Short mmCIF file of C-alpha atoms in Angstrom, two decimals:
data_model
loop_
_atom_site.label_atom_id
_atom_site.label_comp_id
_atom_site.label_asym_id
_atom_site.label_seq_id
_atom_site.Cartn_x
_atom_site.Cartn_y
_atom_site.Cartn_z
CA UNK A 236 0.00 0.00 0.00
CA UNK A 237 1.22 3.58 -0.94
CA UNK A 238 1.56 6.77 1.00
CA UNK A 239 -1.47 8.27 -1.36
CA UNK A 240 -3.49 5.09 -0.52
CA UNK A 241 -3.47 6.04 3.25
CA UNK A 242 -5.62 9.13 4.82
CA UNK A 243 -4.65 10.79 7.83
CA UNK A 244 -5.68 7.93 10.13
CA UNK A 245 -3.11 5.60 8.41
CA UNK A 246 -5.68 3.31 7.03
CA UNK A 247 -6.30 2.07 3.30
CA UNK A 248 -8.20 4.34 0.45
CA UNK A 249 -11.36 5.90 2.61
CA UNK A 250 -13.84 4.96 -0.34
CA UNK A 251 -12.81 1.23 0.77
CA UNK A 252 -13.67 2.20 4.43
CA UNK A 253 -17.20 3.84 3.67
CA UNK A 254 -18.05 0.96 2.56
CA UNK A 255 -17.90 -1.06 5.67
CA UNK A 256 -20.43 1.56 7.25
CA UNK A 257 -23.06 1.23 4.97
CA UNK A 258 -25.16 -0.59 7.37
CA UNK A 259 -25.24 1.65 10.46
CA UNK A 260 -23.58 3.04 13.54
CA UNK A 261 -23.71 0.23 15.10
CA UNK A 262 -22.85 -2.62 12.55
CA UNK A 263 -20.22 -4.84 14.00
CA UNK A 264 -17.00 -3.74 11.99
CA UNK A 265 -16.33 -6.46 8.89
CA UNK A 266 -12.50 -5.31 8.44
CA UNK A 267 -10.30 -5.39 11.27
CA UNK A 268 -7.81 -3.40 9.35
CA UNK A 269 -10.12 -0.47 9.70
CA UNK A 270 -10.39 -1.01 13.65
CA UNK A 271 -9.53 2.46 15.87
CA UNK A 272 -9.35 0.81 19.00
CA UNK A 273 -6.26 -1.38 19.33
CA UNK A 274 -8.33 -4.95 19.51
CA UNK A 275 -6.82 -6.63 16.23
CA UNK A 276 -4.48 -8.16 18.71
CA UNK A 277 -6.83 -10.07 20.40
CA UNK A 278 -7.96 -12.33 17.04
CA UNK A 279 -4.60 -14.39 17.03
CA UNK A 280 -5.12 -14.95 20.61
CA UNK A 281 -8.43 -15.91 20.88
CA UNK A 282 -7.99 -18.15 18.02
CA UNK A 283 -5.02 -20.05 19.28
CA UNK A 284 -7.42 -20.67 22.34
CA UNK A 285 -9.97 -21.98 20.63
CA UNK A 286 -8.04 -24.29 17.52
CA UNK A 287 -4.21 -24.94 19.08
CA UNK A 288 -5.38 -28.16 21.45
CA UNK A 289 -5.63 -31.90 20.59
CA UNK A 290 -8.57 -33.35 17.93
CA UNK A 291 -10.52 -34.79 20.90
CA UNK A 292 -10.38 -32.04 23.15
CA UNK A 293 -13.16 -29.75 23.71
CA UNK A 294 -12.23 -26.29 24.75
CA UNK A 295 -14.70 -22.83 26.42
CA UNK A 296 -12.91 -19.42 25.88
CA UNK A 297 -15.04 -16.49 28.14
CA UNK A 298 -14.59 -13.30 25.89
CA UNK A 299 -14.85 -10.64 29.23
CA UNK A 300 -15.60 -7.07 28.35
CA UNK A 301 -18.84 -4.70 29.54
CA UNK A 302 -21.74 -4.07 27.34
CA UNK A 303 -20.71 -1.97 23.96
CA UNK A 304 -17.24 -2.39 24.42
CA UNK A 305 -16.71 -4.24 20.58
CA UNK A 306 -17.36 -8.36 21.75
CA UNK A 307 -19.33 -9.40 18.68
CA UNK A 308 -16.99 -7.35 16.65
CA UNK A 309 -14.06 -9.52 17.95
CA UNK A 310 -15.96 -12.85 17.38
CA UNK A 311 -16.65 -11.91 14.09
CA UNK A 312 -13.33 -11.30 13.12
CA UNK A 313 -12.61 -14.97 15.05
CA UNK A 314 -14.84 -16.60 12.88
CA UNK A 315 -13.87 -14.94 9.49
CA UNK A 316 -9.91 -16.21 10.42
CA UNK A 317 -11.81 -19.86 11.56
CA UNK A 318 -13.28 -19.81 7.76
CA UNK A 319 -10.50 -18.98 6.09
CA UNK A 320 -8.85 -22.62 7.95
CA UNK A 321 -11.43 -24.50 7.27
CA UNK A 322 -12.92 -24.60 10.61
CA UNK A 323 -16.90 -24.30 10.83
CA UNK A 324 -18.24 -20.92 12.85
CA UNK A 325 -21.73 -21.73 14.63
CA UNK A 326 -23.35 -18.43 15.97
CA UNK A 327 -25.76 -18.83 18.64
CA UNK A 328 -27.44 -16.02 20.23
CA UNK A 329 -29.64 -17.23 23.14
CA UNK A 330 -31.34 -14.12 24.41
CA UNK A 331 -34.63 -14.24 23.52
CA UNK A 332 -35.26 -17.73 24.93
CA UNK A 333 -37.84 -17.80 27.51
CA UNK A 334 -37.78 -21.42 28.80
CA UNK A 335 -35.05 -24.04 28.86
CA UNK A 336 -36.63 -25.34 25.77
CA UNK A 337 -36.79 -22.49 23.61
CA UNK A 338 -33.06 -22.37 24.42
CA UNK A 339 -32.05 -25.66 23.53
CA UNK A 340 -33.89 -25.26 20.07
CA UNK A 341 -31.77 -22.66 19.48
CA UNK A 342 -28.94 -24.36 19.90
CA UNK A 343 -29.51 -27.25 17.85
CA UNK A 344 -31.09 -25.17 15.16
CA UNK A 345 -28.07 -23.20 15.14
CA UNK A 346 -26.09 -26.24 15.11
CA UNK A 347 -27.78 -28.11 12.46
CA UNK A 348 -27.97 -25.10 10.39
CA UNK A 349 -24.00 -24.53 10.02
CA UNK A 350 -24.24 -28.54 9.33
CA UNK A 351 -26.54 -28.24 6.54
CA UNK A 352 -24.77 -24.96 5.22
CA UNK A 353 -21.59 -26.85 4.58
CA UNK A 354 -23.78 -30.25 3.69
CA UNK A 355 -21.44 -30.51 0.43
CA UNK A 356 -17.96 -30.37 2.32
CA UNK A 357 -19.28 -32.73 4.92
CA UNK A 358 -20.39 -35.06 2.09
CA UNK A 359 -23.97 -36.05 4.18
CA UNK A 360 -26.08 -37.88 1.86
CA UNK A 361 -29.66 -35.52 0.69
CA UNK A 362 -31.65 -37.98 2.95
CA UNK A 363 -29.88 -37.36 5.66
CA UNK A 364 -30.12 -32.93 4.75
CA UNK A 365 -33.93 -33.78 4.53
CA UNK A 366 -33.95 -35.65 7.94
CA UNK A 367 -32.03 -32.88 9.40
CA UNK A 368 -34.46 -30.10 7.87
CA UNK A 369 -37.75 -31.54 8.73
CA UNK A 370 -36.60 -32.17 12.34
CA UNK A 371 -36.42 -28.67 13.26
CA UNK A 372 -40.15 -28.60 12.58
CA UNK A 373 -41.77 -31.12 14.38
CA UNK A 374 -43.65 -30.08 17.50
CA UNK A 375 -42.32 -32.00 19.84
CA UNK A 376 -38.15 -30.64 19.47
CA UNK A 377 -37.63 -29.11 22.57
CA UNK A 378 -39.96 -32.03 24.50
CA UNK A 379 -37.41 -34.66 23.11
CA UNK A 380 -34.72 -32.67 23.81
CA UNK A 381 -35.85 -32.09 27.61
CA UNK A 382 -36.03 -35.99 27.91
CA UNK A 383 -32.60 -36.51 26.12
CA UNK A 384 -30.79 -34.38 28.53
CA UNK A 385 -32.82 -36.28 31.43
CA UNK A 386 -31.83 -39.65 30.23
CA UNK A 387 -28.12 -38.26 30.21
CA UNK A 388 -27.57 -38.07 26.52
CA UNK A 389 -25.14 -35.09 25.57
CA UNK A 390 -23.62 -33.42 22.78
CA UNK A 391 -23.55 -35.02 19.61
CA UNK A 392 -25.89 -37.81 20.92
CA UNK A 393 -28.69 -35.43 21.22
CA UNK A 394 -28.28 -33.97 17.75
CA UNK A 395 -27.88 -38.09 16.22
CA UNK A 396 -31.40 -38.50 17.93
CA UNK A 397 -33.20 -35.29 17.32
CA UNK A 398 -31.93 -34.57 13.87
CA UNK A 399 -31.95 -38.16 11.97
CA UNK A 400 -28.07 -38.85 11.97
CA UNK A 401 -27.04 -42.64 12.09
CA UNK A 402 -23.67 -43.51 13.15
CA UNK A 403 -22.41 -43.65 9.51
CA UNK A 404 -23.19 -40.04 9.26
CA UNK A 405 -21.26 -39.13 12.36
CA UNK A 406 -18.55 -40.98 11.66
CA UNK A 407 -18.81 -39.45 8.06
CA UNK A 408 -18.77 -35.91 9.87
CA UNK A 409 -15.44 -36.31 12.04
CA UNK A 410 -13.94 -37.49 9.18
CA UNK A 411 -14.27 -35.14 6.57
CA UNK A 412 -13.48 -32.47 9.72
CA UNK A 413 -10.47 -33.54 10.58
CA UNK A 414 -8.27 -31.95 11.88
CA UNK A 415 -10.54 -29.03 11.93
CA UNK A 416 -13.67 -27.48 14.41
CA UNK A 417 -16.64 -26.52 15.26
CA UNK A 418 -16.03 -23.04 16.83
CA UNK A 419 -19.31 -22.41 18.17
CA UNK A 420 -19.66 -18.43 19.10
CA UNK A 421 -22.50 -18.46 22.53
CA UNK A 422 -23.33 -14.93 22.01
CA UNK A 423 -25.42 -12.17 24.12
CA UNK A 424 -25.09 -14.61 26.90
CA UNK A 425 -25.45 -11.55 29.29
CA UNK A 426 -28.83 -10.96 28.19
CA UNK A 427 -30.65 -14.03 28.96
CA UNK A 428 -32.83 -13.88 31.15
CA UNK A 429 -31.07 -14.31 34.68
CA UNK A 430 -33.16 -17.39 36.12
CA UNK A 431 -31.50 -19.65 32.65
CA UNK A 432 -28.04 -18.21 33.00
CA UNK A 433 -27.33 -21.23 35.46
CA UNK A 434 -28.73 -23.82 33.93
CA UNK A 435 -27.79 -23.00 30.73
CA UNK A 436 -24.09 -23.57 31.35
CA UNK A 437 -24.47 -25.79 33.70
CA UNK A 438 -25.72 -27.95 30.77
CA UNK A 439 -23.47 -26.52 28.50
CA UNK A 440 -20.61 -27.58 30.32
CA UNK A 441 -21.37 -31.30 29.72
CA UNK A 442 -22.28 -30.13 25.75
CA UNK A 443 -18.92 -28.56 25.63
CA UNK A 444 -16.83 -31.46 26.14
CA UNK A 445 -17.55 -33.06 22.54
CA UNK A 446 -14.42 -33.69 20.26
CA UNK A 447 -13.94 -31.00 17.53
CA UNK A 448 -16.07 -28.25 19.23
CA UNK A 449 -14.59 -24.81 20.46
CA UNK A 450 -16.79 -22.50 22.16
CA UNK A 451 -16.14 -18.94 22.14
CA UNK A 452 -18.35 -16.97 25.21
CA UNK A 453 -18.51 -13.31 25.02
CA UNK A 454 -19.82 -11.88 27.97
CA UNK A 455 -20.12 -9.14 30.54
CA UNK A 456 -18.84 -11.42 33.44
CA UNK A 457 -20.27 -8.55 35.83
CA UNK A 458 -24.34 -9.44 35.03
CA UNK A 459 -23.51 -12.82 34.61
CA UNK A 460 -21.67 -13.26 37.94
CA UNK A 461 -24.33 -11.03 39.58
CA UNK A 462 -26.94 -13.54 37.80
CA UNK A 463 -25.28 -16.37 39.02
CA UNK A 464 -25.44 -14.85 42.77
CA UNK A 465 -28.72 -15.13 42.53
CA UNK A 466 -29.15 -18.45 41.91
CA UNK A 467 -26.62 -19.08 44.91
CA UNK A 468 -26.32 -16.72 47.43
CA UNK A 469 -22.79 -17.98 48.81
CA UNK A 470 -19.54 -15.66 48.49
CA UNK A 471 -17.81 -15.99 45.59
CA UNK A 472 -20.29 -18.67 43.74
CA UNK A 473 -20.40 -16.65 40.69
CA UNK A 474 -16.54 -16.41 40.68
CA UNK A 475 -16.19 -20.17 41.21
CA UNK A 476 -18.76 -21.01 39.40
CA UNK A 477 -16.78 -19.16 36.21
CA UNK A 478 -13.89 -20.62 36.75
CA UNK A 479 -15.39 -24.12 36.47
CA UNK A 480 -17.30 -23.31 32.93
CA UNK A 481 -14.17 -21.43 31.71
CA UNK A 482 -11.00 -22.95 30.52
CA UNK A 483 -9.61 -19.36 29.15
CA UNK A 484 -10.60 -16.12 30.10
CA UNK A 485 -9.92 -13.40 27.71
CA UNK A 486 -10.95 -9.83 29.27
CA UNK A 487 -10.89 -7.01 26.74
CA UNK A 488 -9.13 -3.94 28.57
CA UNK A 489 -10.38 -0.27 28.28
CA UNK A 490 -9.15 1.78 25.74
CA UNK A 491 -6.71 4.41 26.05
CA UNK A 492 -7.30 8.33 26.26
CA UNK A 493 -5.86 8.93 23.16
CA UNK A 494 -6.97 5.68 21.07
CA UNK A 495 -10.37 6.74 22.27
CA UNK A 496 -9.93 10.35 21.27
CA UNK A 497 -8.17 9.28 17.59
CA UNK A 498 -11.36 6.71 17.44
CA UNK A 499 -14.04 9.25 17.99
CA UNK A 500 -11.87 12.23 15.78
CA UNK A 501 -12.33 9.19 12.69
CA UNK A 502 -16.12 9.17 13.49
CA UNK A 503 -16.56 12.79 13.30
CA UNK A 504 -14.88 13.11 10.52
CA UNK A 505 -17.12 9.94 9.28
CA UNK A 506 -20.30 11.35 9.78
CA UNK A 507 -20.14 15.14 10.70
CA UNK A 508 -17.27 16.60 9.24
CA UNK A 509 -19.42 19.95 9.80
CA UNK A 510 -18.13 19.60 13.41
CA UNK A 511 -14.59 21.98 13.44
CA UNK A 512 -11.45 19.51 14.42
CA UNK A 513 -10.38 22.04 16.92
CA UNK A 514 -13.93 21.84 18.49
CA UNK A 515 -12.28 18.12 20.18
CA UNK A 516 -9.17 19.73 21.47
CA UNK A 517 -9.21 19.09 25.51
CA UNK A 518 -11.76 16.31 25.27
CA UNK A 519 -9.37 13.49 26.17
CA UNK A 520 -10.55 12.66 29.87
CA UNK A 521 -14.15 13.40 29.07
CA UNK A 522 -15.43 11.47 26.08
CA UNK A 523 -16.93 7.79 26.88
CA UNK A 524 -14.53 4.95 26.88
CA UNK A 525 -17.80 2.28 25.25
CA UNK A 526 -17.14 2.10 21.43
CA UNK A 527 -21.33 2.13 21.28
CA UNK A 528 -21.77 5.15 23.60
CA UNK A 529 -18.93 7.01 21.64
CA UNK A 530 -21.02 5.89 18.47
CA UNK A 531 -24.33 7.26 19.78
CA UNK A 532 -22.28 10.48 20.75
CA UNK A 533 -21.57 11.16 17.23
CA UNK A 534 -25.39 9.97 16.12
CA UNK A 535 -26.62 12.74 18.38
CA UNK A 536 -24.40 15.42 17.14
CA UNK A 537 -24.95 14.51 13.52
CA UNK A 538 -28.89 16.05 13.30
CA UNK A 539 -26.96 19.77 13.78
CA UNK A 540 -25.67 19.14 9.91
CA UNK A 541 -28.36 20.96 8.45
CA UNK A 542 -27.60 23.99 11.13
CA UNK A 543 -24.63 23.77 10.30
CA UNK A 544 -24.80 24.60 7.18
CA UNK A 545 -26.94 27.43 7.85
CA UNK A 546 -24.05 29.21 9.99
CA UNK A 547 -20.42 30.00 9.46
CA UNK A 548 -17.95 28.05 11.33
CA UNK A 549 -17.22 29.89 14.12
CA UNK A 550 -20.74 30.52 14.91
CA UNK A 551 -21.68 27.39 16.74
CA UNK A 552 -20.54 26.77 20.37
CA UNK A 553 -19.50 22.90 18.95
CA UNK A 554 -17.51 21.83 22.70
CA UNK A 555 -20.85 22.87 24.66
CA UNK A 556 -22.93 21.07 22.77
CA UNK A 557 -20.92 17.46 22.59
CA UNK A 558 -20.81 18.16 26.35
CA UNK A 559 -24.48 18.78 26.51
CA UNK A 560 -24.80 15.29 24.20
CA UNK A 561 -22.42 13.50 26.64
CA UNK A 562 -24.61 14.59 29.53
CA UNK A 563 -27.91 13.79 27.73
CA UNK A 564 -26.41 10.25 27.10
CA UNK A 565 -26.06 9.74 30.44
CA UNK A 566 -28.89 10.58 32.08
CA UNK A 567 -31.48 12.66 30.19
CA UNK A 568 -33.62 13.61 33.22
CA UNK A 569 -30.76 15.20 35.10
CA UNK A 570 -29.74 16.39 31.60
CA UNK A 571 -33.25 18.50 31.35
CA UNK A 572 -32.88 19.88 35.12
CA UNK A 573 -29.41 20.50 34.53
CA UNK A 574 -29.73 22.94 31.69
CA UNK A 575 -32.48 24.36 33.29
CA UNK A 576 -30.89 24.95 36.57
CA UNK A 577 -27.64 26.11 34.67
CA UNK A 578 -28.62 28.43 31.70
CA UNK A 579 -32.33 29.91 32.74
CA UNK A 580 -32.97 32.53 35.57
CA UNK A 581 -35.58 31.27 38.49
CA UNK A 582 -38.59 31.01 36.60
CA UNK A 583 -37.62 31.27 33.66
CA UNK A 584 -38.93 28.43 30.98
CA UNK A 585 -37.60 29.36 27.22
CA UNK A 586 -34.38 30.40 25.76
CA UNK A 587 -35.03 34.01 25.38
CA UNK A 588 -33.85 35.94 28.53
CA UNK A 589 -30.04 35.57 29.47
CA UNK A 590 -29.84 38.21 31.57
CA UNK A 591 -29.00 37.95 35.16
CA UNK A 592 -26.86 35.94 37.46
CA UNK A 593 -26.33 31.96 36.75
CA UNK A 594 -24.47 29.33 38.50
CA UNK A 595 -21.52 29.39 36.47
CA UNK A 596 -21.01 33.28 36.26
CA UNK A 597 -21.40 33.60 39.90
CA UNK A 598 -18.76 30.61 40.36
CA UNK A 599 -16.12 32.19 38.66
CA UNK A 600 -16.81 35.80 39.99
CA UNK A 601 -15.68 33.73 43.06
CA UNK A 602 -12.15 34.69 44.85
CA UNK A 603 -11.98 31.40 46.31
CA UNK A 604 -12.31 28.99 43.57
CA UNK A 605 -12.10 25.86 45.62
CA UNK A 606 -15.35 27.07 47.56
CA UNK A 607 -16.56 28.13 43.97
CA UNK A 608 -16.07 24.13 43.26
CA UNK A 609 -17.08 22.84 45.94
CA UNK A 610 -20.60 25.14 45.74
CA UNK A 611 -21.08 23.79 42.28
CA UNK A 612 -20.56 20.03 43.27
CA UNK A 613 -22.84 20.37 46.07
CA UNK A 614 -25.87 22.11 43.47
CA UNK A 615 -25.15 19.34 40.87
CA UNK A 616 -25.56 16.08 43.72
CA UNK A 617 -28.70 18.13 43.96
CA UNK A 618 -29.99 17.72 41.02
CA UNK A 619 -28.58 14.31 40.46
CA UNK A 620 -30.75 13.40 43.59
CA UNK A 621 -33.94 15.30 41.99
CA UNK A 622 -33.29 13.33 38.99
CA UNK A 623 -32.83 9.90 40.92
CA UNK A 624 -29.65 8.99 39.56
CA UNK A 625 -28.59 6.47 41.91
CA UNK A 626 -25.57 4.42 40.37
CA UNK A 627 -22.47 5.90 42.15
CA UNK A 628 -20.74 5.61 38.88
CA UNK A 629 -22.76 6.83 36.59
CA UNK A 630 -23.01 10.15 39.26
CA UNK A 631 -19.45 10.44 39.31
CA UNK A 632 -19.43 10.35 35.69
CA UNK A 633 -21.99 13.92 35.26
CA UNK A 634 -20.11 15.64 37.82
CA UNK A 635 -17.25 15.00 36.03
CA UNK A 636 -18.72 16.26 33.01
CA UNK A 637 -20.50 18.76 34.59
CA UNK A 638 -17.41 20.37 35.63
CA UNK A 639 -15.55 19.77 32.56
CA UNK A 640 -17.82 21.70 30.60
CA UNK A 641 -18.14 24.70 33.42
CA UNK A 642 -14.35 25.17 33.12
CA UNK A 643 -14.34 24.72 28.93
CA UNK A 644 -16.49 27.77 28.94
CA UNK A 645 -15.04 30.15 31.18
CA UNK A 646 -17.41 33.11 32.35
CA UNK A 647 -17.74 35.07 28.69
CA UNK A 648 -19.56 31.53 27.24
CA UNK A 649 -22.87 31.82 28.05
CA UNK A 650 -24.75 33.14 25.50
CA UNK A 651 -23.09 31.01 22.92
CA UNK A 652 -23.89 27.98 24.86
CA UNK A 653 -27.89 29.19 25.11
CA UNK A 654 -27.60 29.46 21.32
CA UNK A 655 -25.98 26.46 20.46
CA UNK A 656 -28.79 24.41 23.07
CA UNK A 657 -31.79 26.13 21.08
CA UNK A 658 -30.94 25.64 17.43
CA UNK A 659 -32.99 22.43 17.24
CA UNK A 660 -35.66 24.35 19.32
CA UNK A 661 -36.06 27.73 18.32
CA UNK A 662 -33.15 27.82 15.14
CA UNK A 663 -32.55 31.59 13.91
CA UNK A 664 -34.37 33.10 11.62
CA UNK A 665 -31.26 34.38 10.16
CA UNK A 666 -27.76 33.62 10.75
CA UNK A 667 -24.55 35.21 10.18
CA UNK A 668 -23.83 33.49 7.32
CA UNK A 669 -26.87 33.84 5.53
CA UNK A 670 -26.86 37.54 6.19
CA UNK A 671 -23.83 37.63 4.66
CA UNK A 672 -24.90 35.87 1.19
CA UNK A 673 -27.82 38.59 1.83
CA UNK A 674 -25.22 40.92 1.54
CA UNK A 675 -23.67 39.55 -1.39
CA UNK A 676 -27.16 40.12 -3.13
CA UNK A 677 -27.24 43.33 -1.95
CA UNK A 678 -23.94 44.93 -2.86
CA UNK A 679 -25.06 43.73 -6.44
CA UNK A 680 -27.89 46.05 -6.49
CA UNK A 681 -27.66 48.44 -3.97
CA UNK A 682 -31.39 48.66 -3.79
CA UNK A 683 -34.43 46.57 -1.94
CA UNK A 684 -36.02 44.74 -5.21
CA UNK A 685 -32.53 43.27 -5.75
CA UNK A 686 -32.35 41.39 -2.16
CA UNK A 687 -36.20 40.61 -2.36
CA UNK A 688 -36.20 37.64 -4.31
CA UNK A 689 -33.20 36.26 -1.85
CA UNK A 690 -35.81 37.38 1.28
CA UNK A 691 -38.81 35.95 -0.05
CA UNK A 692 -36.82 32.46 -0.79
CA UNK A 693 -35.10 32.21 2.82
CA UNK A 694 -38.83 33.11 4.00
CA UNK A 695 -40.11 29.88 2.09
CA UNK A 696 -36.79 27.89 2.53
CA UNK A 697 -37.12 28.27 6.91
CA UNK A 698 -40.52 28.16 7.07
CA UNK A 699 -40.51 31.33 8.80
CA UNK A 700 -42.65 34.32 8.06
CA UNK A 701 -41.79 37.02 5.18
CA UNK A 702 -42.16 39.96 7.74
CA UNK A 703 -40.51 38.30 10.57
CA UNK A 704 -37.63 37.03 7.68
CA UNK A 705 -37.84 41.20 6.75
CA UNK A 706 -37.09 42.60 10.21
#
């Protein structure tokens, strides 16, 4: 790859790159050549886990990271580089199961599914493809599979039983995989409900000793451990419990400042490269760590495009409002009282007055600035009590921002903040930039039936009356 086939991130040709966003914020990144956040490093490892052990070994990797933080996007990659060997990905994603039954359909569905999908590589016979295929829709699937377990069938056996598979066939199937796996990827395993977590790996962990099968678990090991408390109340069940379903834990560590800040500088430029680059100097120790929430930062700063193009660049306060974003994301009831509490007079209830004294003017106006601090820290636990934000670290987290964004501003910033927080409420009838393409029109002419057209337009283009447009 050339110099000229690199952009400023040091990644390949960005109309290559657009096209692995086509299908959202959110989409799990396809390319991990394109990844911002450091976790390419963690596919070779992962994989040795799951494929460098003996044929007849069975083997349970626990992929250990909090909710957002990139896990499917890892086991995707896994699986791609399990392909590529000739290994077999199975994706299971067990969350909406309501009863041990609807679970265990899942899994065998799942499992008979990646079965039929390579049905020419494995060589089964059409019969046996038909079996397989009209199994999944008899009525009585998860009954049988219920009584299975009970008799103490596992594994394999289950699927010969359920699914139509004679010995020939599974002898057929370990031969033509030889050498090769079953990497089976248990996903969203955090958001079953908590009353199956047990049981489910509690069976699993007799499933998961069949020969050829890897299972990859990604997981927030918090809410699972916390689920597994539940189910037994003893110290450190959920812990030892883990450790006995687990052969390899794999946690995936937070970010750094600045791989978080180069991550969400790409996604700006991605999607609102309105937003001014030096609008994310200083941001470092306030932007979320969680790939997602950094994602749904940028979502919620992308509907100010069409403002934006409406002013000129220096007209829009950008740093208060990815602060006011941040805060929002958080916790948008302590958001609303926040703002309220901050930017409006006693009373007041719209955007229109900014006269008086606020919070933050009076704070700096202040000779001792660590009262000044400690004033504001004791009004904001207000408010976070009014809102009934009770996690201690999500409270820690707005006073953090809170104060972040008080000292960004310094005591000359409020009325840009007030007009950057009403543009999607009450926008301008007329910025500065459009009075200045006014003015173009107008030093054309130098008289009122030259700008009129350009009036009567902006009147129909805003939505906003010709008279009020006029003065």
């Amino acid at each position: 790859m050339t110099e000229s086939d690199m952009n400023i991130f040091g990644r390949k040709d960005k109309a290559v790159e657009e096209s692995t966003h086509k299908a959202g914020f959110d989409n799990p990144l396809s390319d991990p050549d394109f990844d911002q956040l450091d976790r390419k490093r963690l596919i070779s490892h992962i994989y040795s886990h799951l494929t460098n052990l003996e044929p007849e070994w069975s083997v349970r990797v626990g992929l250990l990271a909090p909710w957002g933080a990139g896990k499917t996007t890892i086991c995707r990659w896994v699986a791609s580089e399990a392909e590529k060997d000739g290994h077999i990905p199975v994706f299971f994603s067990p969350w909406a199961a309501r009863t041990d039954g609807e679970l265990w359909v899942g899994f065998y569905t799942a499992l008979t599914s990646a079965l039929i999908s390579k049905g020419k590589k494995i060589n089964f016979s059409g019969a046996t493809i038909k079996h397989m295929t009209a199994s999944l829709l008899h009525r009585g699937w998860a009954d049988s599979i219920g009584q299975l377990h009970q008799a103490g069938q596992t594994g394999i056996e289950v699927v010969r039983s359920i699914a139509s598979i004679n010995d020939r066939d599974i002898k057929r199937l370990y031969e033509q995989i030889k050498g090769k796996r079953f990497i089976v990827i248990l996903d969203d395993l955090d958001r079953v409900d908590p009353v199956l977590i047990p049981r489910l790996l509690m069976t699993l962990r007799d499933i998961m000793d069949m020969e050829g099968f890897s299972f990859l678990l990604p997981f927030d090991d918090r809410i699972v451990s916390d689920a597994l408390k539940k189910y037994n109340s003893a110290h450190g069940f959920g812990e030892n419990f883990l450790e006995k379903i687990l052969d390899f834990r794999v946690h995936l560590s937070k970010p750094a400042e600045n791989t978080v800040m180069s991550f969400f500088r790409h996604e700006i430029q991605s999607y609102c490269s309105f937003i001014p680059v030096t609008a994310l100097d200083g941001l470092e120790k306030f932007l979320p760590i969680n790939p997602r929430r950094l994602k749904s930062l940028v979502r919620g700063l992308r509907v100010f495009e069409a403002e934006a193009k409406r002013h000129r660049p220096d007209e829009i306060d950008w740093k208060a409002l990815i602060f006011a974003q941040m805060i929002k994301l958080e916790d948008e009831a302590f958001y609303n009282l926040y703002i309220k509490d901050t930017f409006f007079r006693e009373g007041e209830v719209t955007f229109e007055d900014t006269s008086g004294i606020h919070p933050w003017t009076a704070g700096f106006m202040e000779r001792d600035q660590r009262q000044a601090e400690k004033t504001e820290k004791a009004r904001i636990t207000k408010l976070l009590d009014k809102a009934s934000v009770e996690i201690p670290e999500r409270r820690e987290r707005l006073i953090q921002l809170c104060e972040g964004w008080r000292q960004s501003c310094g005591v000359l910033g409020h009325d840009r903040i007030l007009y950057a927080l009403k543009l999607l409420v009450q926008p301008e009838t007329l910025t500065w930039a459009e009075f200045d393409a006014l003015w173009a029109a107008w030093s054309q002419s130098h008289n009122l039936s030259g700008i009129s057209p350009w009036i009567s337009g902006h009147a129909q283009k805003t939505e906003k009356p010709l008279d009020e447009v006029i003065r």
